Short mmCIF file of C-alpha atoms and ligand atoms in Angstrom, two decimals:
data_model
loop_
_atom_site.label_atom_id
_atom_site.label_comp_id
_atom_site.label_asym_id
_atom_site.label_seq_id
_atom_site.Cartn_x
_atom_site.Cartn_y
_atom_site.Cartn_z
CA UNK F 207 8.36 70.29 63.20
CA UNK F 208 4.86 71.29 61.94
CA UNK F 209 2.83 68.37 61.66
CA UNK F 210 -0.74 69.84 60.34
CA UNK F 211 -0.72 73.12 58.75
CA UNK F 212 -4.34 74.40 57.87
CA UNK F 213 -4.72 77.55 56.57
CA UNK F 214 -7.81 79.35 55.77
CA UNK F 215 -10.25 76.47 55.73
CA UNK F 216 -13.87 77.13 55.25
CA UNK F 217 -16.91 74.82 54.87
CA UNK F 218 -20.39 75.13 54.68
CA UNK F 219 -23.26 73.07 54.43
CA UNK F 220 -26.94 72.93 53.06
CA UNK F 221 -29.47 72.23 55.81
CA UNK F 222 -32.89 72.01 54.32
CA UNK F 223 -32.92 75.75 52.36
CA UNK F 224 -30.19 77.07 54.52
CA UNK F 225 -26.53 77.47 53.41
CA UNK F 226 -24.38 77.14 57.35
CA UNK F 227 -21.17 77.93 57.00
CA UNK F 228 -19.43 75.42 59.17
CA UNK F 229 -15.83 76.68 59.58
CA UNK F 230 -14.89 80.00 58.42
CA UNK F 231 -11.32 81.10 57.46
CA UNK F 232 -9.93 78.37 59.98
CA UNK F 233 -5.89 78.58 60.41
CA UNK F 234 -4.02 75.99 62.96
CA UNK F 235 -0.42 75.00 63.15
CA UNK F 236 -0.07 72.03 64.98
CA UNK F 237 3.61 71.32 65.59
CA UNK F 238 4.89 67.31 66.26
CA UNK F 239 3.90 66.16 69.97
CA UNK F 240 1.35 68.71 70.86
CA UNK F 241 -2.24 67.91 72.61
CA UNK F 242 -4.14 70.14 71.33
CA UNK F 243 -7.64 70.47 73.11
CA UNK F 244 -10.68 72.00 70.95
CA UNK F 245 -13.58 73.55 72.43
CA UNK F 246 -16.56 75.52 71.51
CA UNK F 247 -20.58 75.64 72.14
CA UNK F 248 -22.60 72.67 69.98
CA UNK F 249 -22.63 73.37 65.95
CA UNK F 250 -19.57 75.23 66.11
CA UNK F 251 -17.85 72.93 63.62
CA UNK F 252 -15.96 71.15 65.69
CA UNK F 253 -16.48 67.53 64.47
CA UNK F 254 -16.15 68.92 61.06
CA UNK F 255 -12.64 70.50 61.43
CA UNK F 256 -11.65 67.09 62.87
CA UNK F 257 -12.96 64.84 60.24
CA UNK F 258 -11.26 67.38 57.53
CA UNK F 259 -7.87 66.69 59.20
CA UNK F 260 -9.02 63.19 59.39
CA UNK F 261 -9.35 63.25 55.45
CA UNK F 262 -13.39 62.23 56.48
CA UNK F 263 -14.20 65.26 54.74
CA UNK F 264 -14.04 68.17 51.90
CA UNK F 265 -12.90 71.25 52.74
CA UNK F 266 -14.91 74.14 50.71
CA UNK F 267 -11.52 76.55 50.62
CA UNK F 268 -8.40 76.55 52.05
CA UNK F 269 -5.37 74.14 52.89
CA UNK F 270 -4.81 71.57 55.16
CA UNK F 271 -1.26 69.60 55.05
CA UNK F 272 0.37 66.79 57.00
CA UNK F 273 4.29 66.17 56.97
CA UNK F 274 4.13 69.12 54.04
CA UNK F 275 1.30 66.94 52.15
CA UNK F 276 -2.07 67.55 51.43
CA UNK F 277 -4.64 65.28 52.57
CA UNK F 278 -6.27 63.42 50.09
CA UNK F 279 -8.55 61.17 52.26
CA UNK F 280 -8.16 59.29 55.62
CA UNK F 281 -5.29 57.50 56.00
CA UNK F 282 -3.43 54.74 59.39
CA UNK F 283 -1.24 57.86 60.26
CA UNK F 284 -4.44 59.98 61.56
CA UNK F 285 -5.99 57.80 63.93
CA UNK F 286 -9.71 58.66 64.83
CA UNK F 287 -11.70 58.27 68.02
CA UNK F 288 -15.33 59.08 67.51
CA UNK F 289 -17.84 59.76 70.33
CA UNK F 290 -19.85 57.31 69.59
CA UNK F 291 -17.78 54.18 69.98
CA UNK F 292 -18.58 51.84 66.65
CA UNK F 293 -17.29 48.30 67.75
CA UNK F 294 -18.63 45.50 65.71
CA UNK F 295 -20.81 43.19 68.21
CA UNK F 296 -20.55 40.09 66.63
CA UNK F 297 -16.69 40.46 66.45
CA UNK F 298 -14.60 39.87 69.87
CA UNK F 299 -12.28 42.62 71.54
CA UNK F 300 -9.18 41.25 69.56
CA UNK F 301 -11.44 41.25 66.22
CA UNK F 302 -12.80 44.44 66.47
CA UNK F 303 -8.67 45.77 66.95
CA UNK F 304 -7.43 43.66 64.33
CA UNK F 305 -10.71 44.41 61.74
CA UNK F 306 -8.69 48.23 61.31
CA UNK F 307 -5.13 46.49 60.42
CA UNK F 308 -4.07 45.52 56.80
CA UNK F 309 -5.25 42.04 55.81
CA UNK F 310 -2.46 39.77 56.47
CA UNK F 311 -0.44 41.68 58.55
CA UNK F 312 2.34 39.28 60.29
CA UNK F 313 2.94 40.45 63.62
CA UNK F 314 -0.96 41.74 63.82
CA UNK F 315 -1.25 39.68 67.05
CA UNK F 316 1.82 41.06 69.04
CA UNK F 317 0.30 44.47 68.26
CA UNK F 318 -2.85 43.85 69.34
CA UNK F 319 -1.83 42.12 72.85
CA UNK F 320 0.79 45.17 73.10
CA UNK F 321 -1.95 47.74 72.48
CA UNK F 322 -4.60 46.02 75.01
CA UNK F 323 -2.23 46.13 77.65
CA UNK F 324 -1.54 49.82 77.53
CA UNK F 325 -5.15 50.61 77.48
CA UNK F 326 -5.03 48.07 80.47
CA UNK F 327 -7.28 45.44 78.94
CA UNK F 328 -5.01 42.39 78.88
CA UNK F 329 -7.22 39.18 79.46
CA UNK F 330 -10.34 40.84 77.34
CA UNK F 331 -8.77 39.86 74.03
CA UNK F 332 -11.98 37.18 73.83
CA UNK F 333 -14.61 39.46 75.36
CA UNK F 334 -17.67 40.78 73.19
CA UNK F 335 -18.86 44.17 73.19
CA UNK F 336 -21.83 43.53 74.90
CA UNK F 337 -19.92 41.87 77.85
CA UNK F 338 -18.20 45.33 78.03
CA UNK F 339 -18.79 48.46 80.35
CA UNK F 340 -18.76 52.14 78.16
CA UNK F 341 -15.53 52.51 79.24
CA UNK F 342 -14.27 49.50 78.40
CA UNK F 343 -15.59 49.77 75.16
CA UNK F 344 -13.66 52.75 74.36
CA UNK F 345 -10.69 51.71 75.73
CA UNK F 346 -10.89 48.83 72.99
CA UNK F 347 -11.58 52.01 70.75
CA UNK F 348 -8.16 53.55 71.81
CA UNK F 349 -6.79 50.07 71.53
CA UNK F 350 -7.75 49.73 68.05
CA UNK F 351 -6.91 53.63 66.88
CA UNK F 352 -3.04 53.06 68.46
CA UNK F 353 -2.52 49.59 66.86
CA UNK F 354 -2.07 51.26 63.43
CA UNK F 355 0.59 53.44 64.95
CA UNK F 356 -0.52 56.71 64.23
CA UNK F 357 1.18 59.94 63.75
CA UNK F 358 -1.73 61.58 65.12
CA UNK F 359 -5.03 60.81 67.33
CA UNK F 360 -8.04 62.33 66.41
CA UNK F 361 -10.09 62.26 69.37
CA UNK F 362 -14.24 63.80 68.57
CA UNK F 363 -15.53 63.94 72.38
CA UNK F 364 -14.18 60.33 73.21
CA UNK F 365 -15.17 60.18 76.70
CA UNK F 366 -18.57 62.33 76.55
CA UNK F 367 -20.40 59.56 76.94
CA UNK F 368 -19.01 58.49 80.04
CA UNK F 369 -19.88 58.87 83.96
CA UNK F 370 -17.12 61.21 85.33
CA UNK F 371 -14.85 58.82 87.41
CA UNK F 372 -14.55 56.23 83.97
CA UNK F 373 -13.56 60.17 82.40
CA UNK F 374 -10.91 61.16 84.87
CA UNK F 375 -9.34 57.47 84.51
CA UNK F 376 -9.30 57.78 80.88
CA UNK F 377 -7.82 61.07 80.66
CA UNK F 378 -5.24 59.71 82.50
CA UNK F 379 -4.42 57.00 80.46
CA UNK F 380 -4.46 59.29 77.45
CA UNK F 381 -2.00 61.30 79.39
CA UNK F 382 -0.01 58.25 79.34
CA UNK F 383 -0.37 57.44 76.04
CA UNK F 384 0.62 60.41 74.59
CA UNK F 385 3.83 60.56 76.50
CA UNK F 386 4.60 57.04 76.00
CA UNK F 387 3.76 57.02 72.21
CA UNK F 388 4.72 60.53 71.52
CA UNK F 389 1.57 60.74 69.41
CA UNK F 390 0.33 63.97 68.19
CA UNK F 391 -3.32 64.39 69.71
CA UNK F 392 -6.25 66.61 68.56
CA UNK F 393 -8.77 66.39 71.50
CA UNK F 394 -12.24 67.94 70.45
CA UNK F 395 -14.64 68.28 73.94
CA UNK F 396 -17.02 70.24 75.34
CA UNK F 397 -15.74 70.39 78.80
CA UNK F 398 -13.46 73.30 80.08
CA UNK F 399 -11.63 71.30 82.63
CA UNK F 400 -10.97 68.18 80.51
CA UNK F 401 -9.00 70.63 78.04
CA UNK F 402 -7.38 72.77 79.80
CA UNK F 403 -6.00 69.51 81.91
CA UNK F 404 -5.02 67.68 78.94
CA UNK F 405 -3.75 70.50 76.27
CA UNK F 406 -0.78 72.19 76.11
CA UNK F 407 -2.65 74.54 73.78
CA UNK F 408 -6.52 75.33 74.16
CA UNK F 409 -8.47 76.02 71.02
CA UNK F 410 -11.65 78.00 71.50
CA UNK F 411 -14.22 77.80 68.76
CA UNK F 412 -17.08 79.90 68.27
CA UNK F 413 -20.28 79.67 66.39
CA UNK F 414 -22.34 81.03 63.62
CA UNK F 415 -20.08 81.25 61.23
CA UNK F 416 -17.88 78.74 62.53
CA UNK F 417 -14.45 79.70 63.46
CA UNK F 418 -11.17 80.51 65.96
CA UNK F 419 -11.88 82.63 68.63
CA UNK F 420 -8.63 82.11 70.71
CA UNK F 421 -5.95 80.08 70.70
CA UNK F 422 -4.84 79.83 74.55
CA UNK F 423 -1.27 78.20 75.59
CA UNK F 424 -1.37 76.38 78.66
CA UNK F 425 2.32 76.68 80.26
CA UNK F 426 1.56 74.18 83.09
CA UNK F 427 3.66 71.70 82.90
CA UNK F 428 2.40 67.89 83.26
CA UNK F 429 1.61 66.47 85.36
CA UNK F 430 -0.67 68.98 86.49
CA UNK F 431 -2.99 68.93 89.56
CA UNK F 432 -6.68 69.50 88.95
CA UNK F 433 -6.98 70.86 92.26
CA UNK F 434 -3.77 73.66 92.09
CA UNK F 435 -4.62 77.48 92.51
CA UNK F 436 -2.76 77.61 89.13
CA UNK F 437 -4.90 75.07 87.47
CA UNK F 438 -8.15 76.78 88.52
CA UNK F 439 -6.28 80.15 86.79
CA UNK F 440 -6.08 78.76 83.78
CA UNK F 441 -9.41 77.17 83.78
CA UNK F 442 -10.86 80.58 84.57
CA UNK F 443 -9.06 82.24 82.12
CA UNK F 444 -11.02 79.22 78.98
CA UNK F 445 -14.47 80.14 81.52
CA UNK F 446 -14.38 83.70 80.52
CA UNK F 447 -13.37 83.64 76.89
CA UNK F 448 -17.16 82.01 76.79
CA UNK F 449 -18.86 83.74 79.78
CA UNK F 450 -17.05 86.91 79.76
CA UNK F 451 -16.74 88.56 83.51
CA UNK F 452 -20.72 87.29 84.29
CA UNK F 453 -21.65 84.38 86.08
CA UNK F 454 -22.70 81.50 84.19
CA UNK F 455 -25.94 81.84 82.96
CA UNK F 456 -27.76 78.34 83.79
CA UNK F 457 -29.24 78.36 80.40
CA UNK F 458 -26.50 78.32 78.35
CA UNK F 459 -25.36 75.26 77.52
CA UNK F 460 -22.10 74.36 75.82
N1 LIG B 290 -23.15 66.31 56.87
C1 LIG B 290 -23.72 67.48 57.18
N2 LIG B 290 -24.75 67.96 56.47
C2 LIG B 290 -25.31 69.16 56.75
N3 LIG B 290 -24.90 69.95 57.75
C3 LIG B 290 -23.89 69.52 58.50
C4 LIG B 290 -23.25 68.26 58.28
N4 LIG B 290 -22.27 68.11 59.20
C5 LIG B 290 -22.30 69.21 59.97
N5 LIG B 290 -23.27 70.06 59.56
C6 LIG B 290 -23.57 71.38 60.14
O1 LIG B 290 -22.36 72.06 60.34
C7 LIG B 290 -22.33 72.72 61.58
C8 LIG B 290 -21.15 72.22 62.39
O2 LIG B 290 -21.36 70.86 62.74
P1 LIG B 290 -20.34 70.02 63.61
O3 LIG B 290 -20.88 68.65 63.72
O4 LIG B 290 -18.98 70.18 63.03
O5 LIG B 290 -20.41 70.81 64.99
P2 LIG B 290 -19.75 70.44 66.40
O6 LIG B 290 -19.03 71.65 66.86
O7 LIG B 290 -19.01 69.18 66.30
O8 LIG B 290 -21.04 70.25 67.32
P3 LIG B 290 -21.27 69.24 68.55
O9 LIG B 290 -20.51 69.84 69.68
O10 LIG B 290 -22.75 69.29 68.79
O11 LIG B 290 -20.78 67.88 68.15
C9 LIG B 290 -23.70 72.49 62.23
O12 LIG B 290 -24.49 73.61 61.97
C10 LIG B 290 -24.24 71.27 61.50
O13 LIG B 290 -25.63 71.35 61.40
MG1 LIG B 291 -19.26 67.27 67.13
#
């Protein structure tokens, strides 16, 4: 079943005199279960695209549905995981997680010790922020994004922030996640190997204006091995859409 159907989105914004056009003519299917990895060079409208799914933001033109319905504005069934990791300090682990749930909520607790433990935080339910590591902290971020039980994760860049080992753990545990909780994910990143690991369908984005460049399916199946011939294949294949048959330029940044 087609969870998110977006046809023909556009968006632009002013920037000082300038008129950017953020997304142009964007069109995605995104059937139930998929991981869906979203790539493309900084400015590319990335975060934008996400936070219209999200219901975080207008579209100019265009349709975006989920379950058949158009989004009117965020909602517990689109889950979001922003780069930057938002937890409020003066609230503990356990507050921060049950701060996103409806007031009142009966069996908030269960969910919230259920939730730490898959994110493999049981015993940090009393823990501040501060007293956390970065990846930690967005662990508690996944916590608190799955404890609403969404349909789909939005994920903007979750682990950018993080020192590579902390990354490889937690794209593991997303791994996990997703086939536990059979959660639709949107991944947006800027690194080749992270989504072409973790997607069963590689979006590539491209800038100025905004827009689809290639939608690549990854047939591996999981779990893969970073190190495989095959693996390396497919990450070539994402390399060149952006590089084309060159070497890498070291100036270009992504
Ligand atoms: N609220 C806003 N007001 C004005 N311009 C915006 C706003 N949000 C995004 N833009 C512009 O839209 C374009 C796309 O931005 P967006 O944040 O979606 O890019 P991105 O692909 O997520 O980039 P990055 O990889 O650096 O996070 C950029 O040119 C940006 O300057
Ligand atoms: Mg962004």
């Amino acid at each position: 079943m087609d969870i998110i159907e977006i046809s023909g989105v556009s968006k632009a914004f002013l920037a000082g005199e300038k008129n950017v056009l953020a997304l142009s003519d964007i069109s995605l299917t995104i059937t139930e279960g998929e991981f869906v990895s979203i790539i493309g060079a900084s400015g590319c409208g990335k975060s934008t695209l996400l936070r219209i799914i999200g219901g975080l933001e207008k579209k100019d033109a265009g349709e975006v549905l989920f379950e058949g319905r158009h989004i009117q504005g965020p909602s517990r069934e689109r889950g979001f995981i922003f780069q930057d990791i938002r937890l409020l300090p003066w609230l503990t682990v356990e507050g921060n997680i049950k701060f996103s749930l409806p007031k009142g909520l009966e069996n908030a607790e269960k969910l919230i010790a259920e939730k730490l433990e898959i994110v493999s935080l049981k015993g940090f339910e009393k823990a501040y922020p501060k007293q956390l590591s970065g990846g930690m902290a967005q662990r508690v971020a996944i916590a608190r994004a799955l404890v609403n039980q969404p349909k789909v994760l939005l994920l903007d860049e979750p682990f950018g922030a993080l020192d590579a080992i902390t990354k490889l753990k937690l794209q593991e545990e997303m791994l996990r996640i997703w086939e536990r909780e059979k959660i639709t994910m949107i991944l947006v990143t800027h690194d080749i190997d992270e989504a072409v690991y973790l997607g069963n369908r590689v979006v590539v984005m491209a800038n100025h204006p905004g827009r689809i460049q290639k939608i690549y399916t990854n047939e591996m199946g999981y779990p893969r091995s970073r190190i495989s011939p095959e693996f390396n294949i497919h990450k070539g294949i994402i390399y060149k859409e952006f590089f084309g048959d060159q070497e890498i330029p070291f100036a270009y940044a992504i």
